[in-house]
Amino acid sequence: MTVVSLFPSATEVAAELGATPAAVSHQCDHPPEVADRPTLTGLVRELDRDPAEVDRIAAFDGTYYLDGETLAAADPDAVLTQGVCAVCALDAGLAREAVARLGLDCEVLDVHADDLGDVLDNVERIGRAVGRETAARDLRADLDARIDRVREAVADVPADERPRVAAFDWTDPLRHGGLWVPELVEIAGGEAGLAEAGQRSEKLDWADVRAYDPEVIVVAPCGYDRTGAERAVEDLRAREGFSELAAAREGRVYAMDGTAYMNRHSHRVVDTLEALAATIHPARVDLPDRVAPVETRPA
């Protein structure tokens, strides 16, 4: 079976199941073996837009394009696409449009997620789509077991010892991570008082953040690695009243690789959970070796 993926989360899951995609999006960077795969998507602004260039483009919006020539050459049995965020990656509707235009005989799977349950269910949905159902069931079982271990590690934390946590996925304008992120914070033993599980990321007023007075701050900007996250921490530090926040006073402000962890809904969401738990309750949860460490940024 030939599989192609149009966004990083699906690429990561398919590869973990033993079905590394034959072609991927321009954003796919994990696992390392996808680096040499043909690229299916790109940014519209980078097109030359000469007639030959335009002719091979099967679909595009104002941000991304899908290379029809490369997609047709891959001749996929399954196309993995997404409907979570049209800003972050090519939308599922454009993928279906391209497949129809090219006359390809393949399944198009929209890998959508609003919460942690959806993320876990998608492992098995992808497994069925790529012919790796047994591997998907095994991976799901392992993920469930790891989540349970985190729950157990913080189960007896008293309510008054569950710190107020702010997990930002953008700092200008300020946004709190949405969808599955608040749920991860709660499972990890924190309180996610600035956002609700299952709701998309929304802009925050800095005055509301100051009123909430988070005791732990994790900065993981969408599309940024840890170096970018560290720069975003400095943006926060420049805001009026930052040094007065409990997290700043206690040196509990952290930078996290948003691209690898918090912003993607692959199986590595559980890595994110473990990283958050080790950050929120370091005396109870050890950071697994497989997870790149978060970095403390004392104010």
mmCIF file with all atom_site columns, N, CA and C in Angstrom, residues 42-111:
data_model
loop_
_atom_site.group_PDB
_atom_site.id
_atom_site.type_symbol
_atom_site.label_atom_id
_atom_site.label_alt_id
_atom_site.label_comp_id
_atom_site.label_asym_id
_atom_site.label_entity_id
_atom_site.label_seq_id
_atom_site.pdbx_PDB_ins_code
_atom_site.Cartn_x
_atom_site.Cartn_y
_atom_site.Cartn_z
_atom_site.occupancy
_atom_site.B_iso_or_equiv
_atom_site.pdbx_formal_charge
_atom_site.auth_seq_id
_atom_site.auth_comp_id
_atom_site.auth_asym_id
_atom_site.auth_atom_id
_atom_site.pdbx_PDB_model_num
ATOM 1   N N  . GLY A 1 42  ? 3.531   23.285 -0.529  1.00 0.00 ? 42  GLY A N  1
ATOM 2   C CA . GLY A 1 42  ? 4.443   24.403 -0.359  1.00 0.00 ? 42  GLY A CA 1
ATOM 3   C C  . GLY A 1 42  ? 3.655   25.676 -0.137  1.00 0.00 ? 42  GLY A C  1
ATOM 4   N N  . LEU A 1 43  ? 4.361   26.770 0.033   1.00 0.00 ? 43  LEU A N  1
ATOM 5   C CA . LEU A 1 43  ? 3.740   28.071 0.244   1.00 0.00 ? 43  LEU A CA 1
ATOM 6   C C  . LEU A 1 43  ? 3.481   28.756 -1.090  1.00 0.00 ? 43  LEU A C  1
ATOM 7   N N  . VAL A 1 44  ? 2.283   29.279 -1.270  1.00 0.00 ? 44  VAL A N  1
ATOM 8   C CA . VAL A 1 44  ? 1.902   29.913 -2.525  1.00 0.00 ? 44  VAL A CA 1
ATOM 9   C C  . VAL A 1 44  ? 2.850   31.048 -2.878  1.00 0.00 ? 44  VAL A C  1
ATOM 10  N N  . ARG A 1 45  ? 3.282   31.789 -1.884  1.00 0.00 ? 45  ARG A N  1
ATOM 11  C CA . ARG A 1 45  ? 4.143   32.950 -2.163  1.00 0.00 ? 45  ARG A CA 1
ATOM 12  C C  . ARG A 1 45  ? 5.487   32.562 -2.774  1.00 0.00 ? 45  ARG A C  1
ATOM 13  N N  . GLU A 1 46  ? 5.851   31.286 -2.668  1.00 0.00 ? 46  GLU A N  1
ATOM 14  C CA . GLU A 1 46  ? 7.124   30.842 -3.212  1.00 0.00 ? 46  GLU A CA 1
ATOM 15  C C  . GLU A 1 46  ? 7.013   30.338 -4.654  1.00 0.00 ? 46  GLU A C  1
ATOM 16  N N  . LEU A 1 47  ? 5.804   30.321 -5.208  1.00 0.00 ? 47  LEU A N  1
ATOM 17  C CA . LEU A 1 47  ? 5.624   29.886 -6.591  1.00 0.00 ? 47  LEU A CA 1
ATOM 18  C C  . LEU A 1 47  ? 6.114   30.954 -7.562  1.00 0.00 ? 47  LEU A C  1
ATOM 19  N N  . ASP A 1 48  ? 6.692   30.504 -8.687  1.00 0.00 ? 48  ASP A N  1
ATOM 20  C CA . ASP A 1 48  ? 7.070   31.435 -9.744  1.00 0.00 ? 48  ASP A CA 1
ATOM 21  C C  . ASP A 1 48  ? 5.840   31.880 -10.535 1.00 0.00 ? 48  ASP A C  1
ATOM 22  N N  . ARG A 1 49  ? 4.805   31.021 -10.525 1.00 0.00 ? 49  ARG A N  1
ATOM 23  C CA . ARG A 1 49  ? 3.548   31.281 -11.198 1.00 0.00 ? 49  ARG A CA 1
ATOM 24  C C  . ARG A 1 49  ? 3.689   31.440 -12.701 1.00 0.00 ? 49  ARG A C  1
ATOM 25  N N  . ASP A 1 50  ? 4.741   30.830 -13.317 1.00 0.00 ? 50  ASP A N  1
ATOM 26  C CA . ASP A 1 50  ? 4.783   30.770 -14.761 1.00 0.00 ? 50  ASP A CA 1
ATOM 27  C C  . ASP A 1 50  ? 3.802   29.672 -15.207 1.00 0.00 ? 50  ASP A C  1
ATOM 28  N N  . PRO A 1 51  ? 3.439   29.608 -16.499 1.00 0.00 ? 51  PRO A N  1
ATOM 29  C CA . PRO A 1 51  ? 2.418   28.650 -16.937 1.00 0.00 ? 51  PRO A CA 1
ATOM 30  C C  . PRO A 1 51  ? 2.716   27.201 -16.555 1.00 0.00 ? 51  PRO A C  1
ATOM 31  N N  . ALA A 1 52  ? 3.973   26.791 -16.698 1.00 0.00 ? 52  ALA A N  1
ATOM 32  C CA . ALA A 1 52  ? 4.320   25.401 -16.367 1.00 0.00 ? 52  ALA A CA 1
ATOM 33  C C  . ALA A 1 52  ? 4.151   25.156 -14.868 1.00 0.00 ? 52  ALA A C  1
ATOM 34  N N  . GLU A 1 53  ? 4.494   26.144 -14.072 1.00 0.00 ? 53  GLU A N  1
ATOM 35  C CA . GLU A 1 53  ? 4.378   26.023 -12.622 1.00 0.00 ? 53  GLU A CA 1
ATOM 36  C C  . GLU A 1 53  ? 2.914   25.904 -12.222 1.00 0.00 ? 53  GLU A C  1
ATOM 37  N N  . VAL A 1 54  ? 2.090   26.755 -12.770 1.00 0.00 ? 54  VAL A N  1
ATOM 38  C CA . VAL A 1 54  ? 0.680   26.760 -12.425 1.00 0.00 ? 54  VAL A CA 1
ATOM 39  C C  . VAL A 1 54  ? 0.007   25.467 -12.883 1.00 0.00 ? 54  VAL A C  1
ATOM 40  N N  . ASP A 1 55  ? 0.409   24.947 -14.008 1.00 0.00 ? 55  ASP A N  1
ATOM 41  C CA . ASP A 1 55  ? -0.236  23.761 -14.572 1.00 0.00 ? 55  ASP A CA 1
ATOM 42  C C  . ASP A 1 55  ? -0.090  22.540 -13.678 1.00 0.00 ? 55  ASP A C  1
ATOM 43  N N  . ARG A 1 56  ? 1.016   22.446 -12.952 1.00 0.00 ? 56  ARG A N  1
ATOM 44  C CA . ARG A 1 56  ? 1.207   21.255 -12.121 1.00 0.00 ? 56  ARG A CA 1
ATOM 45  C C  . ARG A 1 56  ? 0.574   21.402 -10.739 1.00 0.00 ? 56  ARG A C  1
ATOM 46  N N  . ILE A 1 57  ? 0.011   22.559 -10.446 1.00 0.00 ? 57  ILE A N  1
ATOM 47  C CA . ILE A 1 57  ? -0.617  22.759 -9.148  1.00 0.00 ? 57  ILE A CA 1
ATOM 48  C C  . ILE A 1 57  ? -2.053  22.255 -9.213  1.00 0.00 ? 57  ILE A C  1
ATOM 49  N N  . ALA A 1 58  ? -2.359  21.278 -8.382  1.00 0.00 ? 58  ALA A N  1
ATOM 50  C CA . ALA A 1 58  ? -3.682  20.657 -8.419  1.00 0.00 ? 58  ALA A CA 1
ATOM 51  C C  . ALA A 1 58  ? -4.694  21.430 -7.598  1.00 0.00 ? 58  ALA A C  1
ATOM 52  N N  . ALA A 1 59  ? -4.250  22.097 -6.549  1.00 0.00 ? 59  ALA A N  1
ATOM 53  C CA . ALA A 1 59  ? -5.155  22.865 -5.694  1.00 0.00 ? 59  ALA A CA 1
ATOM 54  C C  . ALA A 1 59  ? -4.339  23.844 -4.871  1.00 0.00 ? 59  ALA A C  1
ATOM 55  N N  . PHE A 1 60  ? -4.945  24.988 -4.547  1.00 0.00 ? 60  PHE A N  1
ATOM 56  C CA . PHE A 1 60  ? -4.246  25.933 -3.691  1.00 0.00 ? 60  PHE A CA 1
ATOM 57  C C  . PHE A 1 60  ? -5.245  26.902 -3.079  1.00 0.00 ? 60  PHE A C  1
ATOM 58  N N  . ASP A 1 61  ? -4.832  27.469 -1.945  1.00 0.00 ? 61  ASP A N  1
ATOM 59  C CA . ASP A 1 61  ? -5.602  28.551 -1.342  1.00 0.00 ? 61  ASP A CA 1
ATOM 60  C C  . ASP A 1 61  ? -4.661  29.744 -1.236  1.00 0.00 ? 61  ASP A C  1
ATOM 61  N N  . GLY A 1 62  ? -4.951  30.657 -0.339  1.00 0.00 ? 62  GLY A N  1
ATOM 62  C CA . GLY A 1 62  ? -4.102  31.827 -0.241  1.00 0.00 ? 62  GLY A CA 1
ATOM 63  C C  . GLY A 1 62  ? -2.759  31.570 0.396   1.00 0.00 ? 62  GLY A C  1
ATOM 64  N N  . THR A 1 63  ? -2.593  30.389 1.020   1.00 0.00 ? 63  THR A N  1
ATOM 65  C CA . THR A 1 63  ? -1.365  30.110 1.753   1.00 0.00 ? 63  THR A CA 1
ATOM 66  C C  . THR A 1 63  ? -0.591  28.928 1.175   1.00 0.00 ? 63  THR A C  1
ATOM 67  N N  . TYR A 1 64  ? -1.286  27.812 0.920   1.00 0.00 ? 64  TYR A N  1
ATOM 68  C CA . TYR A 1 64  ? -0.613  26.575 0.522   1.00 0.00 ? 64  TYR A CA 1
ATOM 69  C C  . TYR A 1 64  ? -1.060  26.106 -0.861  1.00 0.00 ? 64  TYR A C  1
ATOM 70  N N  . TYR A 1 65  ? -0.167  25.358 -1.514  1.00 0.00 ? 65  TYR A N  1
ATOM 71  C CA . TYR A 1 65  ? -0.535  24.698 -2.764  1.00 0.00 ? 65  TYR A CA 1
ATOM 72  C C  . TYR A 1 65  ? -0.211  23.216 -2.660  1.00 0.00 ? 65  TYR A C  1
ATOM 73  N N  . LEU A 1 66  ? -0.870  22.425 -3.485  1.00 0.00 ? 66  LEU A N  1
ATOM 74  C CA . LEU A 1 66  ? -0.647  20.988 -3.560  1.00 0.00 ? 66  LEU A CA 1
ATOM 75  C C  . LEU A 1 66  ? -0.143  20.660 -4.951  1.00 0.00 ? 66  LEU A C  1
ATOM 76  N N  . ASP A 1 67  ? 1.011   20.033 -5.031  1.00 0.00 ? 67  ASP A N  1
ATOM 77  C CA . ASP A 1 67  ? 1.672   19.708 -6.286  1.00 0.00 ? 67  ASP A CA 1
ATOM 78  C C  . ASP A 1 67  ? 1.020   18.465 -6.898  1.00 0.00 ? 67  ASP A C  1
ATOM 79  N N  . GLY A 1 68  ? 0.216   18.675 -7.937  1.00 0.00 ? 68  GLY A N  1
ATOM 80  C CA . GLY A 1 68  ? -0.496  17.574 -8.567  1.00 0.00 ? 68  GLY A CA 1
ATOM 81  C C  . GLY A 1 68  ? 0.414   16.598 -9.267  1.00 0.00 ? 68  GLY A C  1
ATOM 82  N N  . GLU A 1 69  ? 1.482   17.087 -9.861  1.00 0.00 ? 69  GLU A N  1
ATOM 83  C CA . GLU A 1 69  ? 2.420   16.209 -10.570 1.00 0.00 ? 69  GLU A CA 1
ATOM 84  C C  . GLU A 1 69  ? 3.051   15.206 -9.603  1.00 0.00 ? 69  GLU A C  1
ATOM 85  N N  . THR A 1 70  ? 3.471   15.684 -8.450  1.00 0.00 ? 70  THR A N  1
ATOM 86  C CA . THR A 1 70  ? 4.089   14.810 -7.460  1.00 0.00 ? 70  THR A CA 1
ATOM 87  C C  . THR A 1 70  ? 3.068   13.852 -6.856  1.00 0.00 ? 70  THR A C  1
ATOM 88  N N  . LEU A 1 71  ? 1.847   14.344 -6.614  1.00 0.00 ? 71  LEU A N  1
ATOM 89  C CA . LEU A 1 71  ? 0.801   13.491 -6.061  1.00 0.00 ? 71  LEU A CA 1
ATOM 90  C C  . LEU A 1 71  ? 0.433   12.386 -7.041  1.00 0.00 ? 71  LEU A C  1
ATOM 91  N N  . ALA A 1 72  ? 0.271   12.718 -8.317  1.00 0.00 ? 72  ALA A N  1
ATOM 92  C CA . ALA A 1 72  ? -0.072  11.709 -9.319  1.00 0.00 ? 72  ALA A CA 1
ATOM 93  C C  . ALA A 1 72  ? 1.037   10.684 -9.466  1.00 0.00 ? 72  ALA A C  1
ATOM 94  N N  . ALA A 1 73  ? 2.295   11.134 -9.409  1.00 0.00 ? 73  ALA A N  1
ATOM 95  C CA . ALA A 1 73  ? 3.432   10.214 -9.544  1.00 0.00 ? 73  ALA A CA 1
ATOM 96  C C  . ALA A 1 73  ? 3.483   9.228  -8.388  1.00 0.00 ? 73  ALA A C  1
ATOM 97  N N  . ALA A 1 74  ? 3.067   9.651  -7.202  1.00 0.00 ? 74  ALA A N  1
ATOM 98  C CA . ALA A 1 74  ? 3.058   8.751  -6.044  1.00 0.00 ? 74  ALA A CA 1
ATOM 99  C C  . ALA A 1 74  ? 1.983   7.686  -6.175  1.00 0.00 ? 74  ALA A C  1
ATOM 100 N N  . ASP A 1 75  ? 0.883   8.010  -6.901  1.00 0.00 ? 75  ASP A N  1
ATOM 101 C CA . ASP A 1 75  ? -0.224  7.078  -7.133  1.00 0.00 ? 75  ASP A CA 1
ATOM 102 C C  . ASP A 1 75  ? -0.659  6.417  -5.826  1.00 0.00 ? 75  ASP A C  1
ATOM 103 N N  . PRO A 1 76  ? -1.111  7.208  -4.866  1.00 0.00 ? 76  PRO A N  1
ATOM 104 C CA . PRO A 1 76  ? -1.368  6.673  -3.519  1.00 0.00 ? 76  PRO A CA 1
ATOM 105 C C  . PRO A 1 76  ? -2.648  5.836  -3.436  1.00 0.00 ? 76  PRO A C  1
ATOM 106 N N  . ASP A 1 77  ? -2.642  4.939  -2.468  1.00 0.00 ? 77  ASP A N  1
ATOM 107 C CA . ASP A 1 77  ? -3.861  4.229  -2.079  1.00 0.00 ? 77  ASP A CA 1
ATOM 108 C C  . ASP A 1 77  ? -4.582  4.981  -0.971  1.00 0.00 ? 77  ASP A C  1
ATOM 109 N N  . ALA A 1 78  ? -3.824  5.762  -0.198  1.00 0.00 ? 78  ALA A N  1
ATOM 110 C CA . ALA A 1 78  ? -4.403  6.535  0.901   1.00 0.00 ? 78  ALA A CA 1
ATOM 111 C C  . ALA A 1 78  ? -3.713  7.887  0.988   1.00 0.00 ? 78  ALA A C  1
ATOM 112 N N  . VAL A 1 79  ? -4.521  8.938  1.127   1.00 0.00 ? 79  VAL A N  1
ATOM 113 C CA . VAL A 1 79  ? -4.026  10.300 1.327   1.00 0.00 ? 79  VAL A CA 1
ATOM 114 C C  . VAL A 1 79  ? -4.489  10.739 2.710   1.00 0.00 ? 79  VAL A C  1
ATOM 115 N N  . LEU A 1 80  ? -3.526  11.097 3.561   1.00 0.00 ? 80  LEU A N  1
ATOM 116 C CA . LEU A 1 80  ? -3.833  11.541 4.914   1.00 0.00 ? 80  LEU A CA 1
ATOM 117 C C  . LEU A 1 80  ? -3.795  13.062 4.948   1.00 0.00 ? 80  LEU A C  1
ATOM 118 N N  . THR A 1 81  ? -4.901  13.663 5.329   1.00 0.00 ? 81  THR A N  1
ATOM 119 C CA . THR A 1 81  ? -4.983  15.116 5.354   1.00 0.00 ? 81  THR A CA 1
ATOM 120 C C  . THR A 1 81  ? -5.644  15.560 6.648   1.00 0.00 ? 81  THR A C  1
ATOM 121 N N  . GLN A 1 82  ? -5.883  16.878 6.803   1.00 0.00 ? 82  GLN A N  1
ATOM 122 C CA . GLN A 1 82  ? -6.345  17.383 8.094   1.00 0.00 ? 82  GLN A CA 1
ATOM 123 C C  . GLN A 1 82  ? -7.403  18.459 7.940   1.00 0.00 ? 82  GLN A C  1
ATOM 124 N N  . GLY A 1 83  ? -8.229  18.586 8.991   1.00 0.00 ? 83  GLY A N  1
ATOM 125 C CA . GLY A 1 83  ? -9.242  19.617 9.011   1.00 0.00 ? 83  GLY A CA 1
ATOM 126 C C  . GLY A 1 83  ? -9.206  20.410 10.298  1.00 0.00 ? 83  GLY A C  1
ATOM 127 N N  . VAL A 1 84  ? -8.083  20.375 10.999  1.00 0.00 ? 84  VAL A N  1
ATOM 128 C CA . VAL A 1 84  ? -7.987  21.070 12.286  1.00 0.00 ? 84  VAL A CA 1
ATOM 129 C C  . VAL A 1 84  ? -7.755  22.555 12.100  1.00 0.00 ? 84  VAL A C  1
ATOM 130 N N  . CYS A 1 85  ? -6.799  22.913 11.227  1.00 0.00 ? 85  CYS A N  1
ATOM 131 C CA . CYS A 1 85  ? -6.412  24.319 11.113  1.00 0.00 ? 85  CYS A CA 1
ATOM 132 C C  . CYS A 1 85  ? -5.927  24.630 9.708   1.00 0.00 ? 85  CYS A C  1
ATOM 133 N N  . ALA A 1 86  ? -6.691  25.456 8.980   1.00 0.00 ? 86  ALA A N  1
ATOM 134 C CA . ALA A 1 86  ? -6.313  25.814 7.623   1.00 0.00 ? 86  ALA A CA 1
ATOM 135 C C  . ALA A 1 86  ? -5.123  26.765 7.587   1.00 0.00 ? 86  ALA A C  1
ATOM 136 N N  . VAL A 1 87  ? -4.777  27.345 8.740   1.00 0.00 ? 87  VAL A N  1
ATOM 137 C CA . VAL A 1 87  ? -3.601  28.213 8.808   1.00 0.00 ? 87  VAL A CA 1
ATOM 138 C C  . VAL A 1 87  ? -2.322  27.382 8.882   1.00 0.00 ? 87  VAL A C  1
ATOM 139 N N  . CYS A 1 88  ? -2.403  26.234 9.551   1.00 0.00 ? 88  CYS A N  1
ATOM 140 C CA . CYS A 1 88  ? -1.209  25.431 9.830   1.00 0.00 ? 88  CYS A CA 1
ATOM 141 C C  . CYS A 1 88  ? -0.821  24.490 8.704   1.00 0.00 ? 88  CYS A C  1
ATOM 142 N N  . ALA A 1 89  ? -1.777  24.057 7.891   1.00 0.00 ? 89  ALA A N  1
ATOM 143 C CA . ALA A 1 89  ? -1.487  23.079 6.836   1.00 0.00 ? 89  ALA A CA 1
ATOM 144 C C  . ALA A 1 89  ? -2.612  23.100 5.814   1.00 0.00 ? 89  ALA A C  1
ATOM 145 N N  . LEU A 1 90  ? -2.359  22.482 4.673   1.00 0.00 ? 90  LEU A N  1
ATOM 146 C CA . LEU A 1 90  ? -3.354  22.394 3.611   1.00 0.00 ? 90  LEU A CA 1
ATOM 147 C C  . LEU A 1 90  ? -4.639  21.765 4.133   1.00 0.00 ? 90  LEU A C  1
ATOM 148 N N  . ASP A 1 91  ? -5.775  22.344 3.785   1.00 0.00 ? 91  ASP A N  1
ATOM 149 C CA . ASP A 1 91  ? -7.060  21.880 4.290   1.00 0.00 ? 91  ASP A CA 1
ATOM 150 C C  . ASP A 1 91  ? -7.537  20.634 3.549   1.00 0.00 ? 91  ASP A C  1
ATOM 151 N N  . ALA A 1 92  ? -8.342  19.820 4.242   1.00 0.00 ? 92  ALA A N  1
ATOM 152 C CA . ALA A 1 92  ? -8.843  18.569 3.678   1.00 0.00 ? 92  ALA A CA 1
ATOM 153 C C  . ALA A 1 92  ? -9.639  18.795 2.395   1.00 0.00 ? 92  ALA A C  1
ATOM 154 N N  . GLY A 1 93  ? -10.400 19.891 2.332   1.00 0.00 ? 93  GLY A N  1
ATOM 155 C CA . GLY A 1 93  ? -11.186 20.161 1.133   1.00 0.00 ? 93  GLY A CA 1
ATOM 156 C C  . GLY A 1 93  ? -10.327 20.303 -0.107  1.00 0.00 ? 93  GLY A C  1
ATOM 157 N N  . LEU A 1 94  ? -9.172  20.944 0.026   1.00 0.00 ? 94  LEU A N  1
ATOM 158 C CA . LEU A 1 94  ? -8.271  21.101 -1.110  1.00 0.00 ? 94  LEU A CA 1
ATOM 159 C C  . LEU A 1 94  ? -7.667  19.765 -1.526  1.00 0.00 ? 94  LEU A C  1
ATOM 160 N N  . ALA A 1 95  ? -7.417  18.902 -0.550  1.00 0.00 ? 95  ALA A N  1
ATOM 161 C CA . ALA A 1 95  ? -6.884  17.583 -0.872  1.00 0.00 ? 95  ALA A CA 1
ATOM 162 C C  . ALA A 1 95  ? -7.894  16.785 -1.697  1.00 0.00 ? 95  ALA A C  1
ATOM 163 N N  . ARG A 1 96  ? -9.148  16.835 -1.295  1.00 0.00 ? 96  ARG A N  1
ATOM 164 C CA . ARG A 1 96  ? -10.188 16.116 -2.036  1.00 0.00 ? 96  ARG A CA 1
ATOM 165 C C  . ARG A 1 96  ? -10.356 16.700 -3.435  1.00 0.00 ? 96  ARG A C  1
ATOM 166 N N  . GLU A 1 97  ? -10.272 18.010 -3.528  1.00 0.00 ? 97  GLU A N  1
ATOM 167 C CA . GLU A 1 97  ? -10.360 18.676 -4.831  1.00 0.00 ? 97  GLU A CA 1
ATOM 168 C C  . GLU A 1 97  ? -9.243  18.198 -5.757  1.00 0.00 ? 97  GLU A C  1
ATOM 169 N N  . ALA A 1 98  ? -8.039  18.087 -5.233  1.00 0.00 ? 98  ALA A N  1
ATOM 170 C CA . ALA A 1 98  ? -6.906  17.655 -6.046  1.00 0.00 ? 98  ALA A CA 1
ATOM 171 C C  . ALA A 1 98  ? -7.049  16.204 -6.496  1.00 0.00 ? 98  ALA A C  1
ATOM 172 N N  . VAL A 1 99  ? -7.472  15.341 -5.582  1.00 0.00 ? 99  VAL A N  1
ATOM 173 C CA . VAL A 1 99  ? -7.650  13.926 -5.916  1.00 0.00 ? 99  VAL A CA 1
ATOM 174 C C  . VAL A 1 99  ? -8.697  13.767 -7.012  1.00 0.00 ? 99  VAL A C  1
ATOM 175 N N  . ALA A 1 100 ? -9.797  14.520 -6.914  1.00 0.00 ? 100 ALA A N  1
ATOM 176 C CA . ALA A 1 100 ? -10.849 14.449 -7.923  1.00 0.00 ? 100 ALA A CA 1
ATOM 177 C C  . ALA A 1 100 ? -10.347 14.963 -9.270  1.00 0.00 ? 100 ALA A C  1
ATOM 178 N N  . ARG A 1 101 ? -9.618  16.074 -9.247  1.00 0.00 ? 101 ARG A N  1
ATOM 179 C CA . ARG A 1 101 ? -9.120  16.659 -10.501 1.00 0.00 ? 101 ARG A CA 1
ATOM 180 C C  . ARG A 1 101 ? -8.163  15.713 -11.205 1.00 0.00 ? 101 ARG A C  1
ATOM 181 N N  . LEU A 1 102 ? -7.353  15.004 -10.423 1.00 0.00 ? 102 LEU A N  1
ATOM 182 C CA . LEU A 1 102 ? -6.356  14.097 -11.004 1.00 0.00 ? 102 LEU A CA 1
ATOM 183 C C  . LEU A 1 102 ? -6.926  12.722 -11.309 1.00 0.00 ? 102 LEU A C  1
ATOM 184 N N  . GLY A 1 103 ? -8.139  12.456 -10.879 1.00 0.00 ? 103 GLY A N  1
ATOM 185 C CA . GLY A 1 103 ? -8.759  11.167 -11.144 1.00 0.00 ? 103 GLY A CA 1
ATOM 186 C C  . GLY A 1 103 ? -8.092  10.013 -10.417 1.00 0.00 ? 103 GLY A C  1
ATOM 187 N N  . LEU A 1 104 ? -7.593  10.249 -9.216  1.00 0.00 ? 104 LEU A N  1
ATOM 188 C CA . LEU A 1 104 ? -6.891  9.209  -8.465  1.00 0.00 ? 104 LEU A CA 1
ATOM 189 C C  . LEU A 1 104 ? -7.883  8.304  -7.747  1.00 0.00 ? 104 LEU A C  1
ATOM 190 N N  . ASP A 1 105 ? -7.576  7.022  -7.717  1.00 0.00 ? 105 ASP A N  1
ATOM 191 C CA . ASP A 1 105 ? -8.402  6.040  -7.018  1.00 0.00 ? 105 ASP A CA 1
ATOM 192 C C  . ASP A 1 105 ? -7.774  5.774  -5.661  1.00 0.00 ? 105 ASP A C  1
ATOM 193 N N  . CYS A 1 106 ? -8.169  6.560  -4.658  1.00 0.00 ? 106 CYS A N  1
ATOM 194 C CA . CYS A 1 106 ? -7.567  6.426  -3.344  1.00 0.00 ? 106 CYS A CA 1
ATOM 195 C C  . CYS A 1 106 ? -8.515  6.934  -2.269  1.00 0.00 ? 106 CYS A C  1
ATOM 196 N N  . GLU A 1 107 ? -8.258  6.504  -1.046  1.00 0.00 ? 107 GLU A N  1
ATOM 197 C CA . GLU A 1 107 ? -9.018  6.993  0.090   1.00 0.00 ? 107 GLU A CA 1
ATOM 198 C C  . GLU A 1 107 ? -8.381  8.284  0.594   1.00 0.00 ? 107 GLU A C  1
ATOM 199 N N  . VAL A 1 108 ? -9.210  9.275  0.904   1.00 0.00 ? 108 VAL A N  1
ATOM 200 C CA . VAL A 1 108 ? -8.737  10.506 1.519   1.00 0.00 ? 108 VAL A CA 1
ATOM 201 C C  . VAL A 1 108 ? -9.259  10.520 2.949   1.00 0.00 ? 108 VAL A C  1
ATOM 202 N N  . LEU A 1 109 ? -8.349  10.463 3.916   1.00 0.00 ? 109 LEU A N  1
ATOM 203 C CA . LEU A 1 109 ? -8.735  10.417 5.321   1.00 0.00 ? 109 LEU A CA 1
ATOM 204 C C  . LEU A 1 109 ? -8.450  11.750 5.981   1.00 0.00 ? 109 LEU A C  1
ATOM 205 N N  . ASP A 1 110 ? -9.500  12.390 6.489   1.00 0.00 ? 110 ASP A N  1
ATOM 206 C CA . ASP A 1 110 ? -9.366  13.638 7.233   1.00 0.00 ? 110 ASP A CA 1
ATOM 207 C C  . ASP A 1 110 ? -9.074  13.287 8.689   1.00 0.00 ? 110 ASP A C  1
ATOM 208 N N  . VAL A 1 111 ? -7.859  13.581 9.137   1.00 0.00 ? 111 VAL A N  1
ATOM 209 C CA . VAL A 1 111 ? -7.439  13.246 10.495  1.00 0.00 ? 111 VAL A CA 1
ATOM 210 C C  . VAL A 1 111 ? -7.699  14.463 11.377  1.00 0.00 ? 111 VAL A C  1
#
